[in-house]
Short mmCIF file of C-alpha atoms and ligand atoms in Angstrom, two decimals:
data_model
loop_
_atom_site.label_atom_id
_atom_site.label_comp_id
_atom_site.label_asym_id
_atom_site.label_seq_id
_atom_site.Cartn_x
_atom_site.Cartn_y
_atom_site.Cartn_z
CA MET A 1 96.90 53.74 98.49
CA ILE A 2 99.83 53.11 96.26
CA THR A 3 99.64 49.56 95.02
CA LYS A 4 102.56 47.42 94.15
CA ASP A 5 102.00 48.00 90.52
CA VAL A 6 101.75 51.82 90.84
CA LYS A 7 104.89 51.89 92.80
CA LYS A 8 106.68 49.96 90.16
CA GLN A 9 105.63 52.34 87.45
CA LEU A 10 106.54 55.34 89.54
CA ILE A 11 110.09 53.95 90.27
CA GLN A 12 110.40 53.30 86.57
CA ILE A 13 109.89 57.05 86.06
CA VAL A 14 112.09 58.55 88.73
CA GLY A 15 114.48 55.80 89.66
CA PRO A 16 114.60 53.94 93.16
CA GLU A 17 116.73 56.75 94.64
CA ASN A 18 113.86 59.20 94.01
CA PHE A 19 111.12 57.30 95.44
CA ASP A 20 110.87 56.69 99.23
CA ASP A 21 108.02 54.77 101.06
CA SER A 22 109.95 53.95 104.08
CA ASN A 23 108.44 54.82 107.52
CA ALA A 24 111.34 57.25 108.25
CA GLY A 25 111.12 58.94 104.81
CA ARG A 26 107.32 59.36 105.17
CA LEU A 27 107.37 60.69 108.74
CA VAL A 28 109.59 63.47 107.63
CA TYR A 29 106.96 64.79 105.24
CA SER A 30 103.98 64.07 107.48
CA TYR A 31 103.91 67.63 108.80
CA ASP A 32 104.78 71.24 107.83
CA ALA A 33 105.36 74.54 109.70
CA THR A 34 101.83 74.47 110.81
CA PRO A 35 101.12 73.38 114.37
CA GLN A 36 98.41 70.74 114.96
CA PHE A 37 98.65 69.10 111.49
CA GLN A 38 100.19 65.63 111.02
CA SER A 39 99.34 62.82 108.66
CA MET A 40 101.47 60.25 106.84
CA PRO A 41 101.85 60.23 103.19
CA ASP A 42 102.16 56.89 101.31
CA ALA A 43 105.38 57.86 99.60
CA VAL A 44 107.66 60.72 98.76
CA ILE A 45 108.74 61.20 95.14
CA ALA A 46 111.32 63.63 93.63
CA PRO A 47 111.08 64.03 89.89
CA ARG A 48 113.88 65.49 87.96
CA ASN A 49 112.17 67.36 85.32
CA THR A 50 108.64 68.52 83.80
CA ASP A 51 108.28 65.21 81.71
CA GLU A 52 108.61 63.06 84.85
CA VAL A 53 106.01 65.36 86.82
CA SER A 54 103.74 64.92 83.77
CA ARG A 55 104.04 60.96 83.64
CA ILE A 56 103.63 60.84 87.60
CA LEU A 57 100.40 62.87 87.26
CA ALA A 58 99.11 60.65 84.45
CA ILE A 59 99.64 57.62 86.69
CA CYS A 60 98.18 59.30 89.78
CA SER A 61 95.19 60.53 87.82
CA GLU A 62 94.55 56.95 86.52
CA HIS A 63 94.71 55.39 89.92
CA GLN A 64 93.32 58.29 91.87
CA VAL A 65 96.38 58.72 94.00
CA PRO A 66 96.53 62.10 95.94
CA ILE A 67 99.43 64.28 95.02
CA VAL A 68 100.72 66.90 97.61
CA PRO A 69 103.40 69.31 95.91
CA ARG A 70 105.79 70.51 98.40
CA GLY A 71 108.54 73.29 98.43
CA SER A 72 110.16 73.75 101.86
CA GLY A 73 107.03 73.18 103.88
CA THR A 74 107.16 76.59 105.51
CA ASN A 75 103.61 77.47 104.88
CA LEU A 76 101.44 78.14 107.88
CA CYS A 77 98.06 76.76 106.89
CA GLY A 78 98.58 72.95 106.83
CA GLY A 79 99.01 73.31 103.11
CA THR A 80 101.57 70.46 102.60
CA CYS A 81 100.26 68.16 105.35
CA PRO A 82 99.05 65.00 103.44
CA THR A 83 95.73 64.82 105.17
CA GLU A 84 94.49 62.21 102.54
CA GLY A 85 97.63 60.38 102.13
CA GLY A 86 99.12 59.89 98.69
CA LEU A 87 102.31 61.03 97.21
CA VAL A 88 104.44 64.07 98.52
CA LEU A 89 106.09 65.69 95.47
CA LEU A 90 109.35 67.33 96.06
CA PHE A 91 111.26 69.89 93.72
CA LYS A 92 114.83 69.31 95.15
CA HIS A 93 116.11 68.47 91.53
CA MET A 94 114.05 71.26 89.86
CA ASN A 95 115.94 74.13 91.65
CA ARG A 96 117.73 75.99 88.99
CA ILE A 97 117.43 79.67 87.91
CA LEU A 98 117.19 78.99 84.24
CA GLU A 99 117.74 82.54 82.97
CA ILE A 100 117.97 86.12 83.95
CA ASP A 101 116.98 88.08 80.93
CA GLU A 102 118.45 91.72 81.34
CA GLU A 103 116.61 92.92 77.97
CA ASN A 104 113.20 91.86 78.98
CA LEU A 105 113.90 92.23 82.79
CA THR A 106 112.52 88.75 83.56
CA ALA A 107 113.89 85.74 85.34
CA THR A 108 112.86 82.06 84.56
CA VAL A 109 113.01 79.78 87.41
CA GLN A 110 112.20 76.22 88.52
CA PRO A 111 109.92 75.65 91.34
CA GLY A 112 112.52 74.47 93.89
CA VAL A 113 114.79 77.67 93.70
CA ILE A 114 115.07 79.24 97.11
CA THR A 115 113.66 82.70 97.25
CA LEU A 116 116.65 84.52 98.63
CA ASP A 117 118.99 82.75 96.17
CA MET A 118 116.82 84.23 93.30
CA ILE A 119 116.74 87.75 94.99
CA ARG A 120 120.61 87.63 95.32
CA ALA A 121 121.09 86.39 91.86
CA VAL A 122 119.17 89.20 90.28
CA GLU A 123 120.50 91.89 92.54
CA SER A 124 124.07 90.97 91.32
CA LYS A 125 122.90 92.23 87.99
CA GLY A 126 121.39 95.46 89.25
CA LEU A 127 117.94 94.15 89.16
CA PHE A 128 115.26 93.59 91.78
CA TYR A 129 112.72 91.02 92.68
CA PRO A 130 110.61 92.71 95.38
CA PRO A 131 108.43 89.87 97.09
CA ASP A 132 110.41 89.11 100.35
CA PRO A 133 108.48 86.80 102.68
CA SER A 134 110.27 86.59 106.03
CA SER A 135 110.84 83.05 105.34
CA MET A 136 112.76 83.68 102.10
CA LYS A 137 115.98 82.14 103.26
CA ILE A 138 114.35 78.84 103.06
CA SER A 139 110.94 79.16 101.15
CA THR A 140 110.82 78.14 97.54
CA MET A 141 109.62 80.15 94.47
CA GLY A 142 107.06 77.36 93.74
CA GLY A 143 105.83 77.72 97.42
CA ASN A 144 105.62 81.45 97.05
CA ILE A 145 103.82 81.30 93.77
CA ASN A 146 101.24 78.95 95.29
CA GLU A 147 100.70 80.90 98.39
CA ASN A 148 100.87 84.31 96.57
CA SER A 149 103.26 85.30 99.41
CA GLY A 150 103.87 88.77 100.50
CA GLY A 151 106.59 90.34 102.49
CA LEU A 152 107.98 93.62 104.11
CA ARG A 153 108.07 95.32 100.67
CA GLY A 154 104.49 94.53 99.80
CA LEU A 155 103.13 97.95 100.44
CA LYS A 156 104.92 99.76 97.64
CA TYR A 157 105.84 96.83 95.40
CA GLY A 158 102.82 94.44 95.76
CA VAL A 159 102.98 90.55 96.32
CA THR A 160 104.18 87.51 94.45
CA ARG A 161 101.11 87.69 92.04
CA ASP A 162 102.25 91.04 90.76
CA TYR A 163 105.49 89.53 89.52
CA VAL A 164 104.58 86.24 88.01
CA ILE A 165 103.86 86.81 84.22
CA GLY A 166 104.35 83.24 82.83
CA LEU A 167 104.01 79.68 84.16
CA GLU A 168 104.61 76.19 82.95
CA VAL A 169 101.98 73.97 84.57
CA VAL A 170 101.25 70.20 84.69
CA LEU A 171 97.62 69.53 84.90
CA ALA A 172 96.13 66.74 86.99
CA ASN A 173 95.84 64.46 83.87
CA GLY A 174 99.45 64.99 83.08
CA ASP A 175 98.93 67.50 80.23
CA ILE A 176 101.59 70.33 80.06
CA ILE A 177 100.43 73.83 79.56
CA ARG A 178 102.23 77.31 79.14
CA THR A 179 100.56 80.45 80.29
CA GLY A 180 101.49 84.07 79.80
CA GLY A 181 105.38 84.59 78.85
CA LYS A 182 107.99 87.36 78.75
CA LEU A 183 105.21 89.69 77.75
CA ALA A 184 104.47 93.18 79.19
CA LYS A 185 100.97 92.70 77.77
CA ASP A 186 98.95 89.69 77.04
CA VAL A 187 95.24 89.29 76.94
CA ALA A 188 94.85 86.08 74.99
CA GLY A 189 92.14 84.26 76.65
CA TYR A 190 91.46 83.85 80.46
CA ASP A 191 94.31 84.97 82.80
CA LEU A 192 95.37 81.40 83.77
CA THR A 193 98.52 82.73 85.27
CA ARG A 194 96.70 84.63 87.86
CA LEU A 195 94.46 81.67 88.65
CA PHE A 196 97.28 79.42 89.32
CA VAL A 197 99.00 82.08 91.50
CA GLY A 198 97.74 81.34 95.10
CA SER A 199 96.02 78.16 94.16
CA GLU A 200 97.96 76.22 96.80
CA GLY A 201 98.76 73.08 94.59
CA THR A 202 95.12 72.36 94.12
CA LEU A 203 94.86 73.18 90.28
CA GLY A 204 98.11 72.16 88.88
CA ILE A 205 101.81 71.57 89.46
CA VAL A 206 103.98 74.57 88.61
CA THR A 207 107.22 73.42 86.92
CA GLU A 208 108.61 76.70 85.84
CA ALA A 209 107.86 80.30 86.19
CA ILE A 210 108.82 83.62 84.51
CA VAL A 211 108.95 86.49 86.83
CA LYS A 212 109.11 90.24 86.16
CA LEU A 213 112.08 92.06 87.62
CA VAL A 214 112.53 95.82 88.28
CA PRO A 215 115.55 98.05 88.35
CA LYS A 216 117.31 97.74 91.73
CA PRO A 217 116.32 100.89 93.83
CA GLU A 218 119.35 103.34 94.20
CA THR A 219 119.27 103.76 97.78
CA LYS A 220 117.07 103.19 101.00
CA LYS A 221 116.59 104.66 104.47
CA THR A 222 115.18 103.12 107.61
CA LEU A 223 113.65 104.58 110.56
CA LEU A 224 112.01 103.43 113.87
CA ALA A 225 109.10 105.52 115.39
CA LEU A 226 108.27 104.77 119.06
CA TYR A 227 104.93 105.31 120.57
CA GLU A 228 103.44 105.30 124.13
CA ASN A 229 100.11 104.27 122.74
CA ILE A 230 98.98 101.75 120.15
CA ASP A 231 96.21 103.98 118.63
CA ALA A 232 98.67 106.71 117.79
CA ALA A 233 100.98 104.27 116.03
CA ALA A 234 98.01 102.83 114.04
CA GLN A 235 96.85 106.48 113.15
CA THR A 236 100.32 107.32 111.99
CA VAL A 237 100.02 104.32 109.30
CA SER A 238 96.76 106.03 107.97
CA ASP A 239 98.32 109.49 108.08
CA ILE A 240 101.44 108.48 106.05
CA ILE A 241 99.38 107.00 103.36
CA ALA A 242 96.80 109.91 103.29
CA ALA A 243 99.81 112.20 102.80
CA LYS A 244 100.27 110.20 99.58
CA ILE A 245 103.60 108.67 100.48
CA ILE A 246 103.86 104.93 99.84
CA PRO A 247 106.82 103.68 101.91
CA ALA A 248 108.50 100.48 100.88
CA THR A 249 108.05 99.05 104.20
CA LEU A 250 105.63 100.08 107.03
CA GLU A 251 105.58 97.55 109.78
CA PHE A 252 104.01 97.39 113.23
CA LEU A 253 105.14 95.63 116.30
CA ASP A 254 103.59 95.70 119.68
CA GLN A 255 105.37 95.81 122.99
CA PRO A 256 105.23 92.07 123.76
CA THR A 257 106.68 91.28 120.33
CA LEU A 258 109.46 93.85 120.85
CA LEU A 259 110.42 92.37 124.10
CA VAL A 260 110.62 88.91 122.59
CA ILE A 261 112.56 90.00 119.52
CA GLU A 262 115.07 91.98 121.54
CA ASP A 263 115.73 89.02 123.84
CA TYR A 264 116.40 86.91 120.69
CA ALA A 265 118.12 89.39 118.40
CA ARG A 266 119.83 91.69 121.05
CA ILE A 267 120.28 94.76 118.80
CA GLY A 268 118.91 97.47 121.34
CA LEU A 269 115.27 97.60 120.32
CA PRO A 270 113.40 100.02 122.32
CA THR A 271 111.49 97.66 124.49
CA ASN A 272 109.94 100.39 126.75
CA ALA A 273 107.83 101.61 123.82
CA LYS A 274 104.19 100.27 123.70
CA ALA A 275 104.26 100.15 119.95
CA VAL A 276 106.94 100.51 117.22
CA LEU A 277 106.66 101.42 113.54
CA LEU A 278 109.42 100.24 111.19
CA ILE A 279 109.48 102.27 108.16
CA GLU A 280 111.52 101.98 105.02
CA GLN A 281 111.80 103.97 101.83
CA ASP A 282 113.87 103.24 98.81
CA GLY A 283 114.40 104.91 95.44
CA PRO A 284 116.42 107.74 94.05
CA LEU A 285 118.47 109.51 96.79
CA GLU A 286 116.61 112.85 96.68
CA ILE A 287 113.21 111.35 96.75
CA VAL A 288 114.04 108.97 99.64
CA ALA A 289 115.48 112.13 101.60
CA ARG A 290 112.31 114.13 100.85
CA ASP A 291 109.91 111.26 101.89
CA MET A 292 111.62 110.36 105.00
CA GLU A 293 111.70 113.96 106.08
CA LYS A 294 107.86 113.96 105.42
CA ILE A 295 107.46 110.71 107.27
CA GLU A 296 109.38 111.77 110.23
CA ALA A 297 107.35 114.89 110.54
CA ILE A 298 104.02 112.85 110.33
CA CYS A 299 105.34 110.45 113.11
CA LYS A 300 106.15 113.41 115.45
CA LYS A 301 102.82 115.17 114.79
CA GLY A 302 101.15 111.72 115.55
CA ASP A 303 102.63 111.56 119.01
CA ALA A 304 105.73 109.36 118.39
CA VAL A 305 107.86 109.90 121.50
CA SER A 306 110.90 109.46 119.60
CA VAL A 307 112.00 108.89 115.91
CA GLN A 308 115.28 107.11 115.13
CA THR A 309 116.97 106.87 111.80
CA ALA A 310 119.43 104.01 111.11
CA GLN A 311 122.66 105.66 110.60
CA THR A 312 124.36 102.85 108.57
CA GLU A 313 123.40 100.14 106.12
CA GLU A 314 124.21 97.52 108.71
CA GLU A 315 121.84 99.12 111.45
CA ALA A 316 119.00 99.27 108.88
CA PHE A 317 119.68 95.52 107.98
CA ALA A 318 119.64 94.55 111.65
CA LEU A 319 116.28 96.40 112.16
CA THR A 320 114.69 94.56 109.34
CA GLU A 321 116.23 91.30 109.99
CA ALA A 322 114.99 91.53 113.55
CA ARG A 323 111.47 92.16 112.39
CA ARG A 324 111.85 89.09 109.96
CA SER A 325 112.86 87.08 112.88
CA ALA A 326 109.64 87.78 114.86
CA LEU A 327 107.99 84.38 114.37
CA SER A 328 111.25 82.51 115.27
CA ALA A 329 111.57 84.67 118.36
CA LEU A 330 108.01 84.11 119.55
CA ALA A 331 108.30 80.31 118.88
CA ARG A 332 111.04 80.06 121.73
CA LEU A 333 108.37 81.21 124.31
CA LYS A 334 106.16 78.06 124.48
CA PRO A 335 105.86 74.68 122.86
CA THR A 336 103.19 75.66 120.39
CA THR A 337 103.10 78.94 118.26
CA ILE A 338 100.13 79.76 116.21
CA LEU A 339 100.54 82.67 113.88
CA GLU A 340 97.51 84.11 112.02
CA ASP A 341 97.22 86.70 109.34
CA ALA A 342 93.84 88.48 109.59
CA THR A 343 93.78 91.43 107.29
CA VAL A 344 91.70 94.57 107.25
CA PRO A 345 91.55 97.88 105.25
CA ARG A 346 94.52 99.95 106.52
CA SER A 347 92.19 102.60 108.11
CA GLU A 348 90.93 99.68 110.32
CA ILE A 349 94.34 98.90 111.80
CA ALA A 350 93.72 100.49 115.15
CA ASN A 351 90.33 98.89 115.63
CA MET A 352 91.83 95.57 114.66
CA VAL A 353 94.65 95.67 117.15
CA LYS A 354 92.40 96.84 119.98
CA ALA A 355 89.92 94.02 119.11
CA ILE A 356 92.78 91.46 119.14
CA ASN A 357 93.88 92.58 122.56
CA ASP A 358 90.18 92.54 123.87
CA ILE A 359 89.78 88.99 122.49
CA ALA A 360 93.00 87.77 124.02
CA ALA A 361 92.00 89.19 127.40
CA LYS A 362 88.44 87.75 127.19
CA TYR A 363 89.79 84.21 126.47
CA ASP A 364 92.60 84.63 128.85
CA ILE A 365 95.48 83.82 126.40
CA SER A 366 98.65 85.45 125.29
CA ILE A 367 98.62 87.09 121.88
CA CYS A 368 101.49 89.22 120.46
CA THR A 369 100.81 91.34 117.32
CA PHE A 370 102.97 92.47 114.68
CA GLY A 371 102.65 92.68 110.79
CA HIS A 372 102.54 94.64 107.69
CA ALA A 373 100.59 97.65 108.99
CA GLY A 374 100.77 99.49 105.60
CA ASP A 375 98.98 96.40 104.07
CA GLY A 376 96.43 96.10 106.82
CA ASN A 377 97.87 92.74 107.33
CA LEU A 378 98.32 91.69 110.96
CA HIS A 379 99.91 88.58 112.50
CA PRO A 380 98.33 88.11 115.86
CA THR A 381 100.36 85.22 117.30
CA CYS A 382 99.41 82.94 120.12
CA THR A 383 102.04 81.20 122.17
CA THR A 384 100.48 78.22 123.90
CA ASP A 385 100.86 74.45 124.61
CA ILE A 386 99.00 71.89 122.45
CA ARG A 387 98.77 69.45 125.32
CA ASN A 388 96.73 72.04 127.27
CA GLU A 389 93.35 71.05 125.91
CA ASP A 390 91.43 73.66 127.84
CA GLU A 391 93.75 76.50 126.63
CA MET A 392 93.61 75.19 122.95
CA GLU A 393 89.90 75.29 122.94
CA ARG A 394 89.98 78.90 124.12
CA VAL A 395 92.73 79.66 121.57
CA GLU A 396 90.43 78.29 118.71
CA GLN A 397 87.56 80.19 119.83
CA ALA A 398 89.64 83.39 120.13
CA PHE A 399 90.79 83.02 116.50
CA ALA A 400 87.38 82.33 115.32
CA GLU A 401 86.40 85.59 116.91
CA ILE A 402 89.44 87.39 115.44
CA PHE A 403 88.44 86.33 111.84
CA GLU A 404 84.92 87.39 112.32
CA LYS A 405 86.12 90.81 113.53
CA ALA A 406 88.37 91.12 110.50
CA ILE A 407 85.48 90.37 108.17
CA GLU A 408 83.19 92.79 110.12
CA LEU A 409 85.68 95.48 109.39
CA GLY A 410 85.84 94.79 105.65
CA GLY A 411 88.76 92.50 105.86
CA THR A 412 89.71 88.78 105.14
CA ILE A 413 90.65 85.61 107.01
CA THR A 414 94.25 85.55 105.40
CA GLY A 415 96.33 88.15 103.67
CA GLU A 416 99.25 86.01 102.69
CA HIS A 417 99.31 82.64 104.43
CA GLY A 418 96.63 80.95 102.41
CA VAL A 419 93.73 78.70 103.40
CA GLY A 420 95.16 75.09 103.35
CA ALA A 421 93.50 72.74 105.72
CA MET A 422 93.72 75.12 108.67
CA LYS A 423 91.62 78.02 107.48
CA ALA A 424 89.29 75.91 105.20
CA PRO A 425 86.46 75.92 107.84
CA TYR A 426 86.51 79.65 107.88
CA LEU A 427 86.36 80.24 104.13
CA GLU A 428 82.87 80.49 103.90
CA MET A 429 82.81 83.45 106.30
CA LYS A 430 84.51 85.29 103.55
CA LEU A 431 83.16 83.97 100.43
CA GLU A 432 79.53 82.90 101.38
CA LYS A 433 78.16 79.65 99.82
CA GLU A 434 77.97 81.10 96.23
CA GLY A 435 81.60 82.09 96.25
CA ILE A 436 82.57 78.61 97.41
CA ALA A 437 80.46 77.05 94.66
CA ALA A 438 82.24 79.06 91.98
CA MET A 439 85.55 77.94 93.29
CA LYS A 440 84.55 74.52 93.53
CA ALA A 441 83.38 74.55 89.93
CA LEU A 442 86.93 75.61 88.92
CA LYS A 443 88.48 72.92 90.95
CA ALA A 444 86.31 70.28 89.42
CA ALA A 445 87.11 71.46 86.00
CA PHE A 446 90.81 71.43 86.54
CA ASP A 447 91.02 68.30 88.79
CA PRO A 448 87.92 66.19 88.21
CA ARG A 449 89.21 63.27 90.11
CA ASN A 450 90.34 65.38 93.20
CA ILE A 451 94.11 64.28 93.13
CA LEU A 452 95.73 67.69 93.55
CA ASN A 453 96.25 68.43 97.13
CA PRO A 454 93.00 67.24 98.29
CA GLY A 455 91.37 68.34 101.61
CA LYS A 456 92.81 71.91 101.22
CA ILE A 457 90.88 75.22 100.72
CA PHE A 458 87.50 73.50 100.77
CA ALA A 459 86.36 72.15 104.11
CA LYS A 460 83.87 69.24 104.85
CA ASP A 461 82.20 71.26 107.42
CA ALA A 462 82.29 75.06 107.34
CA ARG A 463 82.36 77.15 110.42
CA LYS A 464 79.30 79.58 110.41
CA ARG A 465 79.80 83.15 111.24
CA VAL A 466 78.37 83.60 114.70
CA VAL A 467 77.26 87.16 113.92
CA THR A 468 75.47 87.60 110.56
CA GLU A 469 74.13 91.15 110.91
CA ARG A 470 75.91 94.16 112.26
C1 FAD B 501 109.28 81.90 109.88
C2 FAD B 501 108.33 82.03 108.73
C3 FAD B 501 108.03 83.41 108.12
C4 FAD B 501 107.16 83.54 107.20
N1 FAD B 501 107.00 84.68 106.65
C5 FAD B 501 106.13 84.82 105.64
C6 FAD B 501 105.87 86.20 105.01
O1 FAD B 501 106.51 87.27 105.44
N2 FAD B 501 104.92 86.25 104.05
C7 FAD B 501 104.23 85.26 103.56
O2 FAD B 501 103.38 85.44 102.69
N3 FAD B 501 104.47 84.08 104.20
C8 FAD B 501 105.28 83.81 105.03
N4 FAD B 501 105.45 82.56 105.64
C9 FAD B 501 104.73 81.48 105.15
C10 FAD B 501 105.51 80.77 104.03
O3 FAD B 501 106.85 80.74 104.18
C11 FAD B 501 105.22 81.02 102.63
O4 FAD B 501 103.85 80.56 102.46
C12 FAD B 501 106.06 80.46 101.58
O5 FAD B 501 105.49 80.83 100.31
C13 FAD B 501 105.92 78.95 101.40
O6 FAD B 501 107.05 78.54 100.67
P1 FAD B 501 107.60 77.03 100.68
O7 FAD B 501 108.52 76.74 99.61
O8 FAD B 501 107.75 76.53 102.06
O9 FAD B 501 106.18 76.23 100.24
P2 FAD B 501 105.32 74.93 100.88
O10 FAD B 501 105.05 75.28 102.33
O11 FAD B 501 106.07 73.69 100.72
O12 FAD B 501 104.09 74.92 100.00
C14 FAD B 501 103.13 75.88 99.96
C15 FAD B 501 101.99 75.77 99.13
O13 FAD B 501 102.27 75.66 97.74
C16 FAD B 501 102.04 74.44 97.12
N5 FAD B 501 103.20 74.17 96.33
C17 FAD B 501 104.58 74.21 96.46
N6 FAD B 501 105.29 74.05 95.42
C18 FAD B 501 104.47 73.92 94.43
C19 FAD B 501 104.45 73.63 92.90
N7 FAD B 501 105.63 73.62 92.42
N8 FAD B 501 103.40 73.49 92.26
C20 FAD B 501 102.11 73.59 92.80
N9 FAD B 501 102.02 73.79 94.23
C21 FAD B 501 103.16 73.98 94.93
C22 FAD B 501 102.10 73.41 98.30
O14 FAD B 501 101.26 72.38 98.03
C23 FAD B 501 101.44 74.26 99.50
O15 FAD B 501 99.91 74.32 99.25
C24 FAD B 501 106.39 82.33 106.73
C25 FAD B 501 106.54 81.13 107.29
C26 FAD B 501 107.44 80.96 108.28
C27 FAD B 501 107.66 79.67 108.78
#
């Protein structure tokens, strides 16, 4: 609840134009990209700088007002749904690239910077920021950092965590701290930078970030390998890695996903294939040529019925863009799209894909699967209708079983989308009670009054694993 007095204090900080408690204003921020989650905030606030964020937090802490930091709201775990009301904190004024340092190979950004703007800005200087979530045209750096987002280039280059080397963070009580810096090495105390990355707005508010850049790869090549059988495609993923080749991108798409993407993008994807691998390598010309030759041979030996190499940059771009559009394409099929990101060791990809298909058949629901096969990170995606209660019940049971299977295969309940409110009931499956207790102790130390994105990560009721011994 925001009292009249608190409202007055908040408006004094940001000005009336940056505080909105109208019904219409609140409604816009009552949901995010996650289906099935909606809850009204008490107000929306848009600070202009770190000092204002600090003053807002001090007030919220004193009056125990929940704060939900929000980038573009594209998370898929209910992470920005204000499930306990309070203030939604926007970064629309804090959206500048502050510096690209070509000597130290770093960029310093505010949280509201759009990821693709950042990628383009550094590429114009011959530098490269690899994390490339498919949502990068709209997602923000603050959101990427707090979800530890990955992307198509994750296999070779890693995820957001591997590039964040320094942060400015406002703590729950309003204190401002700086972690890390433009440093290649820094072991002064605990690694708080890593702790905040992926913390989903529950430990502090990121107001500035220093990210590491690398030289832009000289060249890249893209190919599509087509398979008549999903197992052969999955085996090829393991074979490529076992041959000690790490492609920049190694994506898997099953036939239902291919059909939907082709209908959406119309670029001539091979819709008659049962599965496709989209493979990209980048780097110096001769190394790319050597790796792609080897990869092509491995695909053919692994029963690919055809291997097609993109002939031009435009063709390669169209292929990766089509893959990036998978969720948007699938979302056209039915009113509700539930995209998950169960992750397993790469060697278990074939088993996981098979299990997903069996589970979909068992519960009589439609699941398309695509994802970052090289990372073992699959996106089983169910197209359904939230109004069909019977089907929604089956969808929920099916996903619970998918998470169990992922854990049984040595995997996890989320590879890049975070826990938020959606996966909170499943976290104990992965961490056990003791793991949850350790994380709760950290949360209590950083946020003793539980004002930072409350109701996320930790569930009131955990879902138990149905199968405990296998
Ligand atoms: C079409 C589509 C494709 C996607 N593809 C990918 C993909 O390839 N890879 C991937 O990893 N994810 C993907 N996602 C998920 C999502 O885009 C990412 O999680 C992204 O990082 C969220 O960015 P955002 O700016 O929208 O953050 P939001 O959704 O607004 O916020 C995400 C989390 O960060 C917190 N937060 C935001 N800003 C701050 C801040 N400054 N300080 C503290 N906490 C903050 C929020 O409270 C929330 O918990 C996709 C989503 C969609 C809709």
